[in-house]
Amino acid sequence: MEKYITTPIYYLNGLPHIGHAYTSILGDVMKKFEQMRGNDVYYTTGTDEHGQKNQHSIEDSGLAPEVFLQERSDNFRNLFVKLGIDFDFFVRTSNPNHKKIVQEILQKIFDKGLIIKKSYEGLYCEGCEQFKKKTDLDENGCCPDHKVAPKAISEENYFFKLEPYREWLVSYIKNNPDWIQPAKYAHEVLGMLKEPLEDLCISRPKSRVWLGVELPFDKDYVTYIWFDALVNYISTLNFGHNQDFDKRWQNSYHLIAKDILKPHCIYWPIMLHALGVDPVSHYFIHGYWIGEGGVKMSKSLGNVVDPVEVIDLMGVDALRFYLINNMTMSGDSQISMDLLKQGYRMLANNIGNLQMRVLKMVQKNLDGKIPSCSVLNAEDKALVEKIADGFAKIYSKEMSLETISELADGIVKAGDAANAYFAANEPWVLAKNPEKKERFEAVVYTTLEILRLIGLAIYPLAPTSAEKIEKSLGIANPKFVANFEALLLKDGDSVVVGDPLFPMLA
Ligand SMILES: [Zn+2]
């Protein structure tokens, strides 16, 4: 099946942080999970290069716009490459093909009479790039997100009518209960749809914002940032010029953080509906990463987790695993260097040490060769099969945040079970007694086989470690497909004792 996974495109007025790293890693984990299930996945992430915020950053930098945008966009791209993110296309809204498709879509909606021009007086927050209602402001009359009083602005603008589609959207959400996941965010969107929707201002006069896509029907204006950014999800598939567009779009997934719920789950489906296009198949919404103890990360508190610093200390896999294993579905999730180190030590104890101990035993006592599975007793077999079935069951589920979280949990539990089995059977004692040779071989085989299954299952989360585990078990060219048949390790193959998977941290 052809599938399509997207992350939001990120603003260039700041540097990439752990939140960006997380969403893009999550997309990559989902891509690899789906690929293991035999699906053909197209995955995009990228940068949003228009709008007033970016414009101000360019003006402050004194650089030529294209130089600034290239440099800032490369910061994101380079980090994602470093994180092992296998994107198929890196979106940049400054791309001419994207701009052309934005204009085509604006023209189509304009021709349907759904865009009107009117004069508007309102309170404008530059941080949000949005007009605010008085009721949106805090007790000081400031934007609650930006803590700045919005400016009173009067200007003529173009507006897109949302209200005619409100009832349709409400029933769509109610009829498709797993469209927006987790379900609490669907309730939040339904809450926003209780009141009539105001016309959405979709233009900015060029006198105020020059960094954007020009309206095809009025050269004095650029389009509003969301009308440009959201279109990336279909311009990437070359919407309007691609006969196979539906094939991917009908199995599409938007990953977003909770702060951009409204544009994604209200403006975007209505824009698509006005174009006669179905909405995305699923939204996966996640919370924020906050500091340990539940405090917000900030420079002044010194608790900001820099993804590059983490990678330099403990490698990419440990960061990827931590983020997926510790994300909470219910709200925000906590991260700190200490928590990351705890997560790293957990992986080292749970998988790394076990792998090294058993490999060394094979090297020392079995001439480095994998023993035969014919010596396993019923209990050994039952343990291996239970773990294999557990992974097979997870990989047979529909992809979701829950499934991915369950996978991380399943890996830790399989590691725990293997460690408990290893400790209880004391192969280091068995090894000294020639009469117990068969039993020793059975315990070794069982442990190696569980490690093989863990190596397979962990691939989406920790691809480099997965490859190392499989190769250490004598599998020269590991294939990461979701086949969890048990007892596939071949006797007589040679194990490879390499470096530890998760060496002691400096
Ligand atoms: Zn604001």
Short mmCIF file of C-alpha atoms and ligand atoms in Angstrom, two decimals:
data_model
loop_
_atom_site.label_atom_id
_atom_site.label_comp_id
_atom_site.label_asym_id
_atom_site.label_seq_id
_atom_site.Cartn_x
_atom_site.Cartn_y
_atom_site.Cartn_z
CA MET A 1 0.00 0.00 0.00
CA GLU A 2 1.22 3.54 -0.73
CA LYS A 3 1.34 5.75 2.33
CA TYR A 4 2.26 9.37 2.93
CA ILE A 5 3.58 10.80 6.19
CA THR A 6 4.24 14.49 6.85
CA THR A 7 5.59 16.68 9.64
CA PRO A 8 4.79 20.36 9.91
CA ILE A 9 7.21 22.63 8.11
CA TYR A 10 9.25 24.65 10.56
CA TYR A 11 9.70 28.41 10.79
CA LEU A 12 13.19 29.72 10.18
CA ASN A 13 13.20 32.54 12.72
CA GLY A 14 14.80 30.21 15.29
CA LEU A 15 17.18 27.28 15.45
CA PRO A 16 15.96 23.66 15.48
CA HIS A 17 15.20 22.39 18.99
CA ILE A 18 14.18 19.13 20.62
CA GLY A 19 10.51 19.61 19.66
CA HIS A 20 11.39 19.77 15.94
CA ALA A 21 13.74 16.80 16.35
CA TYR A 22 10.98 14.81 18.04
CA THR A 23 8.28 15.32 15.40
CA SER A 24 10.68 14.50 12.59
CA ILE A 25 12.05 11.43 14.42
CA LEU A 26 8.48 10.26 15.09
CA GLY A 27 7.74 10.50 11.37
CA ASP A 28 10.85 8.50 10.57
CA VAL A 29 9.95 5.82 13.15
CA MET A 30 6.48 5.56 11.61
CA LYS A 31 7.97 5.36 8.12
CA LYS A 32 10.28 2.50 9.09
CA PHE A 33 7.47 0.72 10.96
CA GLU A 34 5.29 0.88 7.84
CA GLN A 35 8.15 -0.18 5.57
CA MET A 36 8.73 -3.25 7.73
CA ARG A 37 5.04 -4.05 7.19
CA GLY A 38 5.67 -3.98 3.44
CA ASN A 39 4.19 -0.56 2.69
CA ASP A 40 5.65 1.99 0.29
CA VAL A 41 6.03 5.20 2.30
CA TYR A 42 6.70 8.73 1.14
CA TYR A 43 7.85 10.93 4.01
CA THR A 44 8.32 14.69 4.03
CA THR A 45 9.56 17.29 6.47
CA GLY A 46 10.91 20.74 5.78
CA THR A 47 10.87 24.48 6.36
CA ASP A 48 8.36 27.30 6.06
CA GLU A 49 10.19 30.21 4.45
CA HIS A 50 7.53 32.90 4.25
CA GLY A 51 5.63 35.25 6.54
CA GLN A 52 6.22 38.20 8.75
CA LYS A 53 8.27 36.42 11.44
CA ASN A 54 10.79 35.13 8.91
CA GLN A 55 10.78 38.53 7.21
CA HIS A 56 11.71 40.28 10.46
CA SER A 57 14.50 37.79 11.11
CA ILE A 58 15.88 38.42 7.62
CA GLU A 59 15.73 42.19 8.17
CA ASP A 60 17.51 41.82 11.53
CA SER A 61 20.22 39.60 10.02
CA GLY A 62 21.11 42.05 7.25
CA LEU A 63 21.58 39.09 4.90
CA ALA A 64 20.06 38.71 1.46
CA PRO A 65 16.75 36.80 1.89
CA GLU A 66 17.81 33.78 -0.18
CA VAL A 67 21.12 33.52 1.72
CA PHE A 68 19.38 33.73 5.09
CA LEU A 69 16.70 31.21 4.10
CA GLN A 70 19.19 28.74 2.67
CA GLU A 71 21.40 28.88 5.78
CA ARG A 72 18.52 28.55 8.21
CA SER A 73 16.83 25.81 6.23
CA ASP A 74 20.12 23.89 6.08
CA ASN A 75 20.30 24.00 9.89
CA PHE A 76 17.14 21.89 9.98
CA ARG A 77 18.07 19.65 7.10
CA ASN A 78 21.53 18.93 8.53
CA LEU A 79 20.15 18.12 11.97
CA PHE A 80 17.60 15.73 10.47
CA VAL A 81 20.31 13.97 8.46
CA LYS A 82 22.34 13.67 11.65
CA LEU A 83 19.31 12.15 13.41
CA GLY A 84 19.12 9.44 10.75
CA ILE A 85 15.83 10.75 9.39
CA ASP A 86 15.14 9.21 6.02
CA PHE A 87 12.93 11.88 4.45
CA ASP A 88 12.01 11.44 0.79
CA PHE A 89 11.56 15.13 0.14
CA PHE A 90 12.67 18.18 2.09
CA VAL A 91 9.98 20.83 1.66
CA ARG A 92 10.97 24.47 1.20
CA THR A 93 8.07 26.83 0.55
CA SER A 94 10.44 29.07 -1.43
CA ASN A 95 10.45 26.30 -4.06
CA PRO A 96 8.92 27.67 -7.32
CA ASN A 97 6.73 24.59 -7.87
CA HIS A 98 5.18 24.99 -4.43
CA LYS A 99 4.49 28.69 -5.07
CA LYS A 100 2.89 27.89 -8.43
CA ILE A 101 0.54 25.34 -6.84
CA VAL A 102 -0.39 27.74 -4.01
CA GLN A 103 -1.39 30.28 -6.66
CA GLU A 104 -3.38 27.73 -8.64
CA ILE A 105 -5.31 26.72 -5.54
CA LEU A 106 -6.01 30.32 -4.53
CA GLN A 107 -7.29 31.02 -8.04
CA LYS A 108 -9.56 27.95 -7.99
CA ILE A 109 -11.11 28.93 -4.69
CA PHE A 110 -11.41 32.58 -5.82
CA ASP A 111 -13.15 31.48 -9.05
CA LYS A 112 -15.69 29.57 -6.97
CA GLY A 113 -16.63 32.87 -5.32
CA LEU A 114 -15.45 31.75 -1.89
CA ILE A 115 -12.93 34.56 -1.41
CA ILE A 116 -14.16 38.11 -0.84
CA LYS A 117 -12.41 41.46 -0.33
CA LYS A 118 -13.44 43.70 2.51
CA SER A 119 -12.06 46.33 4.77
CA TYR A 120 -11.13 45.17 8.20
CA GLU A 121 -10.25 46.83 11.43
CA GLY A 122 -8.74 44.67 14.06
CA LEU A 123 -6.09 43.89 16.62
CA TYR A 124 -3.13 42.17 15.02
CA CYS A 125 -0.51 40.07 16.87
CA GLU A 126 2.67 39.90 14.83
CA GLY A 127 3.88 36.85 16.77
CA CYS A 128 0.77 34.88 15.82
CA GLU A 129 0.50 36.61 12.42
CA GLN A 130 -3.20 36.74 13.18
CA PHE A 131 -5.97 39.14 14.00
CA LYS A 132 -7.18 38.72 17.57
CA LYS A 133 -10.58 39.15 19.11
CA LYS A 134 -10.75 41.07 22.42
CA THR A 135 -11.84 37.81 24.05
CA ASP A 136 -8.60 36.14 22.84
CA LEU A 137 -6.47 38.53 24.93
CA ASP A 138 -5.33 38.19 28.53
CA GLU A 139 -6.25 40.52 31.40
CA ASN A 140 -3.53 43.03 30.30
CA GLY A 141 -4.93 43.18 26.79
CA CYS A 142 -1.98 41.15 25.48
CA CYS A 143 -1.73 38.06 23.29
CA PRO A 144 -1.62 35.18 25.79
CA ASP A 145 1.08 33.42 23.73
CA HIS A 146 3.31 36.40 23.04
CA LYS A 147 2.61 38.69 26.02
CA VAL A 148 2.53 41.68 23.68
CA ALA A 149 -0.40 44.02 23.08
CA PRO A 150 -1.63 43.56 19.51
CA LYS A 151 -1.55 46.56 17.16
CA ALA A 152 -4.77 48.17 15.97
CA ILE A 153 -4.72 47.84 12.19
CA SER A 154 -7.19 48.91 9.55
CA GLU A 155 -6.73 47.58 6.06
CA GLU A 156 -8.44 45.95 3.10
CA ASN A 157 -7.92 42.24 2.85
CA TYR A 158 -9.20 39.07 1.23
CA PHE A 159 -11.25 36.63 3.27
CA PHE A 160 -12.17 32.98 2.91
CA LYS A 161 -15.59 32.00 4.23
CA LEU A 162 -15.30 29.15 6.73
CA GLU A 163 -18.75 29.21 8.32
CA PRO A 164 -20.61 27.49 5.40
CA TYR A 165 -18.46 24.41 6.05
CA ARG A 166 -18.73 24.24 9.84
CA GLU A 167 -21.62 21.77 9.99
CA TRP A 168 -19.92 19.51 7.44
CA LEU A 169 -16.72 19.50 9.49
CA VAL A 170 -18.55 18.75 12.75
CA SER A 171 -20.24 15.71 11.20
CA TYR A 172 -17.01 14.60 9.56
CA ILE A 173 -15.28 14.54 12.95
CA LYS A 174 -18.20 12.73 14.56
CA ASN A 175 -18.42 10.15 11.77
CA ASN A 176 -14.67 9.46 11.75
CA PRO A 177 -13.76 8.92 15.39
CA ASP A 178 -10.13 7.96 14.69
CA TRP A 179 -9.49 10.83 12.26
CA ILE A 180 -7.90 13.02 14.93
CA GLN A 181 -5.81 11.05 17.45
CA PRO A 182 -5.61 11.01 20.46
CA ALA A 183 -9.38 11.51 20.78
CA LYS A 184 -9.09 14.34 23.31
CA TYR A 185 -7.87 16.63 20.53
CA ALA A 186 -10.93 15.77 18.42
CA HIS A 187 -13.03 16.96 21.36
CA GLU A 188 -10.97 20.14 21.50
CA VAL A 189 -11.63 20.81 17.81
CA LEU A 190 -15.33 20.11 18.26
CA GLY A 191 -15.25 22.69 21.07
CA MET A 192 -13.81 25.29 18.66
CA LEU A 193 -16.61 24.48 16.23
CA LYS A 194 -19.43 25.23 18.68
CA GLU A 195 -19.42 28.94 17.74
CA PRO A 196 -19.83 30.26 14.19
CA LEU A 197 -16.49 30.54 12.37
CA GLU A 198 -15.32 34.01 11.38
CA ASP A 199 -14.13 34.64 7.83
CA LEU A 200 -10.44 33.76 7.61
CA CYS A 201 -8.25 36.64 6.48
CA ILE A 202 -6.07 35.05 3.78
CA SER A 203 -4.04 38.02 2.54
CA ARG A 204 -1.45 40.50 3.76
CA PRO A 205 -0.74 43.76 1.93
CA LYS A 206 2.75 43.79 0.44
CA SER A 207 3.37 47.15 2.08
CA ARG A 208 3.53 45.21 5.36
CA VAL A 209 4.64 41.68 4.34
CA TRP A 210 6.77 41.12 1.24
CA LEU A 211 7.98 37.60 2.02
CA GLY A 212 5.20 35.43 0.65
CA VAL A 213 3.36 34.12 -2.38
CA GLU A 214 1.63 36.83 -4.39
CA LEU A 215 -2.15 36.51 -4.76
CA PRO A 216 -2.80 35.54 -8.40
CA PHE A 217 -5.78 37.92 -8.50
CA ASP A 218 -4.20 40.95 -6.78
CA LYS A 219 -0.55 41.91 -7.12
CA ASP A 220 -0.64 44.19 -4.08
CA TYR A 221 -1.03 41.27 -1.70
CA VAL A 222 0.72 38.09 -0.60
CA THR A 223 -1.20 35.16 0.82
CA TYR A 224 -1.55 34.50 4.53
CA ILE A 225 1.11 32.16 5.86
CA TRP A 226 -1.22 29.23 6.63
CA PHE A 227 -2.82 29.30 3.19
CA ASP A 228 0.71 28.88 1.87
CA ALA A 229 2.20 26.47 4.45
CA LEU A 230 -0.69 23.99 4.60
CA VAL A 231 -0.64 23.63 0.82
CA ASN A 232 2.84 22.07 1.11
CA TYR A 233 1.14 18.80 2.04
CA ILE A 234 -0.34 18.53 -1.44
CA SER A 235 2.09 20.62 -3.50
CA THR A 236 4.73 18.01 -2.58
CA LEU A 237 2.54 15.42 -4.37
CA ASN A 238 2.31 17.85 -7.29
CA PHE A 239 -1.40 18.38 -6.79
CA GLY A 240 -3.26 19.24 -9.97
CA HIS A 241 -0.47 17.78 -12.12
CA ASN A 242 -0.26 14.21 -10.82
CA GLN A 243 -2.69 11.50 -11.91
CA ASP A 244 -1.59 9.29 -9.02
CA PHE A 245 -2.22 11.96 -6.38
CA ASP A 246 -5.12 10.05 -4.78
CA LYS A 247 -3.09 6.86 -4.35
CA ARG A 248 -0.88 8.49 -1.74
CA TRP A 249 -3.33 11.02 -0.39
CA GLN A 250 -5.89 8.38 0.54
CA ASN A 251 -3.43 6.95 3.10
CA SER A 252 -1.96 10.15 4.47
CA TYR A 253 -0.90 11.09 7.99
CA HIS A 254 -0.16 14.54 9.39
CA LEU A 255 2.00 14.62 12.52
CA ILE A 256 1.61 17.87 14.42
CA ALA A 257 2.08 19.40 17.85
CA LYS A 258 -1.03 20.51 19.73
CA ASP A 259 -0.41 24.25 19.23
CA ILE A 260 -1.29 24.11 15.53
CA LEU A 261 -4.52 22.19 15.93
CA LYS A 262 -6.79 24.96 14.65
CA PRO A 263 -5.13 25.67 11.30
CA HIS A 264 -4.59 21.95 10.65
CA CYS A 265 -7.92 20.56 11.78
CA ILE A 266 -10.23 23.47 10.84
CA TYR A 267 -8.75 25.68 8.10
CA TRP A 268 -7.04 22.87 6.19
CA PRO A 269 -9.91 20.37 5.82
CA ILE A 270 -12.21 23.25 4.84
CA MET A 271 -9.71 24.48 2.22
CA LEU A 272 -9.51 20.96 0.80
CA HIS A 273 -13.28 20.50 0.91
CA ALA A 274 -13.70 23.75 -1.02
CA LEU A 275 -11.30 22.30 -3.61
CA GLY A 276 -13.25 19.03 -3.75
CA VAL A 277 -10.43 17.06 -2.12
CA ASP A 278 -10.82 14.64 0.79
CA PRO A 279 -9.14 15.56 4.07
CA VAL A 280 -5.94 13.85 5.23
CA SER A 281 -6.66 10.30 6.48
CA HIS A 282 -5.30 10.80 10.00
CA TYR A 283 -3.90 13.41 12.31
CA PHE A 284 -1.48 12.32 15.03
CA ILE A 285 -1.26 15.11 17.61
CA HIS A 286 1.42 15.26 20.26
CA GLY A 287 2.16 17.47 23.28
CA TYR A 288 5.33 19.38 24.13
CA TRP A 289 8.63 18.30 25.63
CA ILE A 290 9.15 20.08 28.90
CA GLY A 291 11.95 19.98 31.46
CA GLU A 292 12.30 17.50 34.29
CA GLY A 293 9.78 18.11 37.06
CA GLY A 294 7.33 19.60 34.59
CA VAL A 295 8.96 23.03 34.18
CA LYS A 296 9.17 24.73 30.81
CA MET A 297 12.59 24.62 29.15
CA SER A 298 14.28 28.02 29.06
CA LYS A 299 17.76 29.44 28.65
CA SER A 300 17.53 31.25 31.98
CA LEU A 301 16.75 27.98 33.81
CA GLY A 302 19.56 26.24 31.94
CA ASN A 303 17.38 23.19 31.28
CA VAL A 304 17.23 23.39 27.49
CA VAL A 305 18.02 20.03 25.89
CA ASP A 306 19.99 20.56 22.69
CA PRO A 307 19.55 17.60 20.34
CA VAL A 308 23.08 17.98 18.93
CA GLU A 309 24.60 17.86 22.41
CA VAL A 310 22.64 14.68 23.13
CA ILE A 311 23.77 13.01 19.91
CA ASP A 312 27.40 13.91 20.61
CA LEU A 313 27.18 12.37 24.07
CA MET A 314 25.14 9.20 23.53
CA GLY A 315 24.47 8.77 19.83
CA VAL A 316 21.31 9.03 17.80
CA ASP A 317 19.64 5.74 18.74
CA ALA A 318 19.47 6.44 22.47
CA LEU A 319 17.84 9.83 21.81
CA ARG A 320 15.34 8.32 19.35
CA PHE A 321 14.48 5.53 21.78
CA TYR A 322 14.09 7.92 24.71
CA LEU A 323 11.72 10.21 22.83
CA ILE A 324 9.43 7.39 21.70
CA ASN A 325 9.60 5.42 24.94
CA ASN A 326 8.84 8.46 27.09
CA MET A 327 6.25 10.34 25.07
CA THR A 328 2.95 10.49 26.89
CA MET A 329 -0.35 10.39 25.07
CA SER A 330 -2.14 12.36 27.76
CA GLY A 331 -0.17 15.60 27.77
CA ASP A 332 3.37 16.94 27.85
CA SER A 333 6.44 14.73 28.32
CA GLN A 334 9.57 15.37 30.33
CA ILE A 335 13.16 15.46 29.18
CA SER A 336 16.52 16.47 30.68
CA MET A 337 20.12 15.37 30.28
CA ASP A 338 19.76 13.32 33.47
CA LEU A 339 16.61 11.60 32.23
CA LEU A 340 18.30 10.89 28.91
CA LYS A 341 21.27 9.35 30.71
CA GLN A 342 18.90 7.17 32.74
CA GLY A 343 17.25 6.09 29.49
CA TYR A 344 20.66 5.32 28.02
CA ARG A 345 21.70 3.20 31.01
CA MET A 346 18.38 1.35 30.81
CA LEU A 347 19.16 0.40 27.18
CA ALA A 348 22.72 -0.58 28.11
CA ASN A 349 21.54 -2.84 30.96
CA ASN A 350 18.49 -4.19 29.22
CA ILE A 351 19.98 -5.04 25.81
CA GLY A 352 23.64 -4.01 25.50
CA ASN A 353 25.08 -5.92 28.47
CA LEU A 354 23.03 -9.05 27.81
CA GLN A 355 24.18 -9.12 24.20
CA MET A 356 27.84 -8.72 25.16
CA ARG A 357 27.69 -11.38 27.92
CA VAL A 358 26.05 -14.04 25.78
CA LEU A 359 28.25 -13.34 22.76
CA LYS A 360 31.37 -13.73 24.89
CA MET A 361 30.07 -17.04 26.23
CA VAL A 362 29.56 -18.31 22.68
CA GLN A 363 33.03 -17.17 21.75
CA LYS A 364 34.64 -18.80 24.78
CA ASN A 365 32.68 -22.06 25.07
CA LEU A 366 31.24 -22.80 21.63
CA ASP A 367 34.06 -21.73 19.36
CA GLY A 368 32.01 -18.69 18.36
CA LYS A 369 29.33 -20.84 16.71
CA ILE A 370 25.58 -20.63 17.28
CA PRO A 371 24.28 -23.91 18.78
CA SER A 372 21.27 -25.83 17.44
CA CYS A 373 17.72 -25.04 18.49
CA SER A 374 16.97 -28.77 18.74
CA VAL A 375 18.14 -28.75 22.38
CA LEU A 376 15.51 -26.26 23.56
CA ASN A 377 12.99 -27.53 26.09
CA ALA A 378 9.30 -26.61 26.08
CA GLU A 379 9.82 -23.67 28.44
CA ASP A 380 12.61 -22.17 26.31
CA LYS A 381 10.45 -22.48 23.21
CA ALA A 382 7.42 -21.02 24.94
CA LEU A 383 9.41 -17.93 26.01
CA VAL A 384 10.79 -17.31 22.52
CA GLU A 385 7.37 -17.81 20.94
CA LYS A 386 5.68 -15.52 23.42
CA ILE A 387 8.11 -12.71 22.58
CA ALA A 388 7.87 -13.36 18.84
CA ASP A 389 4.05 -13.36 18.99
CA GLY A 390 4.04 -10.17 21.03
CA PHE A 391 6.08 -8.34 18.39
CA ALA A 392 4.03 -9.84 15.55
CA LYS A 393 0.87 -8.59 17.20
CA ILE A 394 2.20 -5.03 17.55
CA TYR A 395 3.38 -5.00 13.93
CA SER A 396 -0.05 -6.16 12.76
CA LYS A 397 -1.78 -3.13 14.31
CA GLU A 398 -2.79 0.06 12.56
CA MET A 399 -0.01 2.62 12.84
CA SER A 400 -0.70 5.21 15.53
CA LEU A 401 1.06 7.01 18.36
CA GLU A 402 -0.20 4.27 20.65
CA THR A 403 1.18 1.47 18.49
CA ILE A 404 4.62 3.09 18.34
CA SER A 405 4.61 3.61 22.09
CA GLU A 406 3.54 0.00 22.61
CA LEU A 407 6.44 -1.11 20.44
CA ALA A 408 9.00 0.69 22.63
CA ASP A 409 7.37 -0.81 25.70
CA GLY A 410 7.33 -4.30 24.14
CA ILE A 411 11.06 -4.08 23.43
CA VAL A 412 11.90 -3.15 27.02
CA LYS A 413 9.68 -5.96 28.32
CA ALA A 414 11.28 -8.51 25.98
CA GLY A 415 14.69 -7.38 27.22
CA ASP A 416 13.53 -7.74 30.83
CA ALA A 417 12.21 -11.24 30.14
CA ALA A 418 15.48 -12.28 28.46
CA ASN A 419 17.53 -10.93 31.38
CA ALA A 420 15.33 -12.73 33.93
CA TYR A 421 15.62 -15.97 31.95
CA PHE A 422 19.40 -15.61 31.65
CA ALA A 423 19.83 -14.89 35.37
CA ALA A 424 17.56 -17.78 36.43
CA ASN A 425 19.29 -20.35 34.22
CA GLU A 426 22.84 -19.32 35.17
CA PRO A 427 24.58 -20.34 31.93
CA TRP A 428 27.96 -19.32 33.43
CA VAL A 429 27.50 -22.21 35.92
CA LEU A 430 26.25 -24.63 33.25
CA ALA A 431 29.29 -23.81 31.11
CA LYS A 432 31.64 -25.34 33.69
CA ASN A 433 29.85 -28.70 33.79
CA PRO A 434 30.39 -30.93 30.69
CA GLU A 435 27.27 -32.97 31.60
CA LYS A 436 25.17 -29.80 31.25
CA LYS A 437 26.48 -28.94 27.80
CA GLU A 438 23.09 -29.39 26.11
CA ARG A 439 21.34 -27.28 28.69
CA PHE A 440 24.02 -24.59 28.34
CA GLU A 441 23.51 -24.55 24.57
CA ALA A 442 19.75 -24.29 24.98
CA VAL A 443 20.03 -21.27 27.28
CA VAL A 444 22.50 -19.61 24.94
CA TYR A 445 20.36 -20.26 21.85
CA THR A 446 17.22 -19.01 23.57
CA THR A 447 18.94 -15.78 24.64
CA LEU A 448 20.48 -15.20 21.20
CA GLU A 449 17.13 -15.81 19.52
CA ILE A 450 15.37 -13.30 21.76
CA LEU A 451 18.12 -10.79 20.95
CA ARG A 452 17.53 -11.42 17.24
CA LEU A 453 13.82 -10.69 17.67
CA ILE A 454 14.59 -7.53 19.66
CA GLY A 455 17.05 -6.43 16.98
CA LEU A 456 14.32 -6.78 14.38
CA ALA A 457 11.60 -5.10 16.42
CA ILE A 458 13.79 -2.16 17.48
CA TYR A 459 14.73 -1.17 13.93
CA PRO A 460 12.30 1.78 13.53
CA LEU A 461 13.43 3.27 16.84
CA ALA A 462 17.14 2.50 16.81
CA PRO A 463 18.17 1.54 13.27
CA THR A 464 21.94 1.54 13.82
CA SER A 465 21.73 -0.65 16.92
CA ALA A 466 19.29 -2.98 15.16
CA GLU A 467 21.78 -3.54 12.38
CA LYS A 468 24.61 -4.11 14.89
CA ILE A 469 22.57 -6.67 16.84
CA GLU A 470 21.64 -8.67 13.75
CA LYS A 471 25.21 -8.62 12.41
CA SER A 472 26.59 -9.75 15.78
CA LEU A 473 24.38 -12.83 15.42
CA GLY A 474 26.03 -13.82 12.17
CA ILE A 475 23.36 -12.31 9.91
CA ALA A 476 25.57 -10.57 7.38
CA ASN A 477 22.85 -8.69 5.46
CA PRO A 478 19.93 -8.22 7.85
CA LYS A 479 16.54 -7.55 6.25
CA PHE A 480 14.18 -5.52 8.35
CA VAL A 481 10.77 -6.97 7.56
CA ALA A 482 8.05 -7.67 10.11
CA ASN A 483 8.46 -11.44 10.04
CA PHE A 484 8.51 -12.60 13.64
CA GLU A 485 8.73 -16.31 13.05
CA ALA A 486 10.61 -17.87 15.99
CA LEU A 487 13.77 -20.05 16.01
CA LEU A 488 15.25 -18.77 12.76
CA LEU A 489 18.84 -18.39 14.01
CA LYS A 490 20.97 -20.89 12.14
CA ASP A 491 23.25 -23.26 14.03
CA GLY A 492 26.86 -23.19 12.96
CA ASP A 493 26.78 -19.49 12.01
CA SER A 494 29.52 -17.47 13.66
CA VAL A 495 28.72 -14.67 16.08
CA VAL A 496 30.67 -11.44 15.89
CA VAL A 497 31.76 -9.87 19.18
CA GLY A 498 32.11 -6.19 18.33
CA ASP A 499 32.08 -3.02 20.41
CA PRO A 500 29.38 -2.67 23.08
CA LEU A 501 26.05 -1.36 21.74
CA PHE A 502 25.80 1.26 24.50
CA PRO A 503 29.27 1.82 25.98
CA MET A 504 29.71 3.57 29.35
CA LEU A 505 29.11 7.28 29.02
CA ALA A 506 32.15 9.50 29.44
ZN ZN B 1 0.45 36.21 19.58
#
